[in-house]
Short mmCIF file of C-alpha atoms in Angstrom, two decimals:
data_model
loop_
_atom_site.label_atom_id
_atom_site.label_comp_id
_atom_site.label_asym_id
_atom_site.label_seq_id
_atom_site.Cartn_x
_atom_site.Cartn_y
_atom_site.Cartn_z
CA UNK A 1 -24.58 -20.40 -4.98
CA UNK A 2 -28.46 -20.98 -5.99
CA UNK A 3 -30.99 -20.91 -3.17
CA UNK A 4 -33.89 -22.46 -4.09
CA UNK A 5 -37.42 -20.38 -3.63
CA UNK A 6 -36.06 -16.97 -4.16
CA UNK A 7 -37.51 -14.19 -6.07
CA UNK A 8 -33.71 -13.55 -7.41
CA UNK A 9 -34.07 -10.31 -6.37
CA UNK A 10 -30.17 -9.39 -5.85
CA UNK A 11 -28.78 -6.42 -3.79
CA UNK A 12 -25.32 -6.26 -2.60
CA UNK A 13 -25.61 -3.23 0.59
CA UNK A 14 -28.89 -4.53 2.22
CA UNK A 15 -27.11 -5.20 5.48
CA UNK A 16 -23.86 -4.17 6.95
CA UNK A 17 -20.93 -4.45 7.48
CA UNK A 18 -20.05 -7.27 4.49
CA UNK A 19 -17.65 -8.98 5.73
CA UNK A 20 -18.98 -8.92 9.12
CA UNK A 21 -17.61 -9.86 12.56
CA UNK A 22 -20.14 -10.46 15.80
CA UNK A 23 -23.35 -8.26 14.22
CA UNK A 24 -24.99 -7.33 11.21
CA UNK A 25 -27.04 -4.28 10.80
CA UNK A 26 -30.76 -4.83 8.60
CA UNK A 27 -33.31 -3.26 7.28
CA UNK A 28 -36.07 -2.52 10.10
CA UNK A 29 -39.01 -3.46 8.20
CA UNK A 30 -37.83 -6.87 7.45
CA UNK A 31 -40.73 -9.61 7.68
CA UNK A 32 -38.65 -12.47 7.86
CA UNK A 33 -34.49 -12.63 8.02
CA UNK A 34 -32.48 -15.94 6.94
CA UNK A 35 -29.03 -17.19 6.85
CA UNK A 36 -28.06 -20.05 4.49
CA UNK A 37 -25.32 -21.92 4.44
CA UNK A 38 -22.97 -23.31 1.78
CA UNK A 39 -25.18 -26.35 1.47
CA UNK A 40 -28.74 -24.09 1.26
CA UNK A 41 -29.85 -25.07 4.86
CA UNK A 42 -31.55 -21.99 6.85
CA UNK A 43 -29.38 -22.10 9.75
CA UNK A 44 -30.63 -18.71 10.79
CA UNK A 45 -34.27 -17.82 10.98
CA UNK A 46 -35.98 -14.23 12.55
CA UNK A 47 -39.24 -13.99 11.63
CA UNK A 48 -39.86 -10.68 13.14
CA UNK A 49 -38.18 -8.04 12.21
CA UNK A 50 -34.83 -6.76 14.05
CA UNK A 51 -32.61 -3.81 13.72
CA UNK A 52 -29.55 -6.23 14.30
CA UNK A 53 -28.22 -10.06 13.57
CA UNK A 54 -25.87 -11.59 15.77
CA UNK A 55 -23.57 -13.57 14.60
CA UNK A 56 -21.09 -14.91 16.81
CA UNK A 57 -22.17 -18.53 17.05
CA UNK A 58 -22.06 -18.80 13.41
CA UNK A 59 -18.05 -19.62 11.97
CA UNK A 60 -16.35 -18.01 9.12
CA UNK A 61 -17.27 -18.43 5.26
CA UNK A 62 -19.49 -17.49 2.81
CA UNK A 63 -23.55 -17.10 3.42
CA UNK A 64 -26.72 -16.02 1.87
CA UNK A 65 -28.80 -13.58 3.56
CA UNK A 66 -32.30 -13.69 2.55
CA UNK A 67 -34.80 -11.19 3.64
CA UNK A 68 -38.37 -10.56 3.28
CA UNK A 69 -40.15 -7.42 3.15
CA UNK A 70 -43.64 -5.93 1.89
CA UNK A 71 -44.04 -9.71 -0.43
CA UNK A 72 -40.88 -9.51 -2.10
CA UNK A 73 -37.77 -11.25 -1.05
CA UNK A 74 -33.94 -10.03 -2.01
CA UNK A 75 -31.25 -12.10 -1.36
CA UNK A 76 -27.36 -10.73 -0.74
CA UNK A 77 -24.24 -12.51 -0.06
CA UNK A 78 -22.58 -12.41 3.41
CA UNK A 79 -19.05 -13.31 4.55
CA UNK A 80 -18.24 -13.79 8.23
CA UNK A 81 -14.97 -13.46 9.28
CA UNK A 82 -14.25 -13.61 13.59
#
């Protein structure tokens, strides 16, 4: 999956658990936290930063997390599984 407008900057434990169920845990000093779907659509959006990410409402498969922190933004995949 490409998402478009990313520094590329890849890291595979910047939030946990991976797969994850109802929350994910993220790094605190986040500026800005995204979820993108299959289709590279930002169906998730915290601009402030947040200790936790819930989940629930989203449904299973494959997602890109994108967050945002001190200019540079790193990008991991995320699987949801309920």
């Amino acid at each position: 999956m490409y998402v478009a407008g990313c520094s590329n900057i890849y890291r595979s434990g910047l939030a946990y658990p991976n797969p994850a169920d109802e929350k994910i845990t993220v790094p605190t000093d986040a500026e800005k936290i995204e979820v993108i779907n299959q289709y590279g659509k930002v169906i998730l959006n915290h601009p402030k930063s947040v200790d936790q990410l819930n989940l629930t409402n989203l449904p299973d498969g494959l997602y890109m997390l994108r967050i945002t922190r001190d200019g540079k933004t790193e990008t991991q995949r995320l699987q949801i599984k309920h």
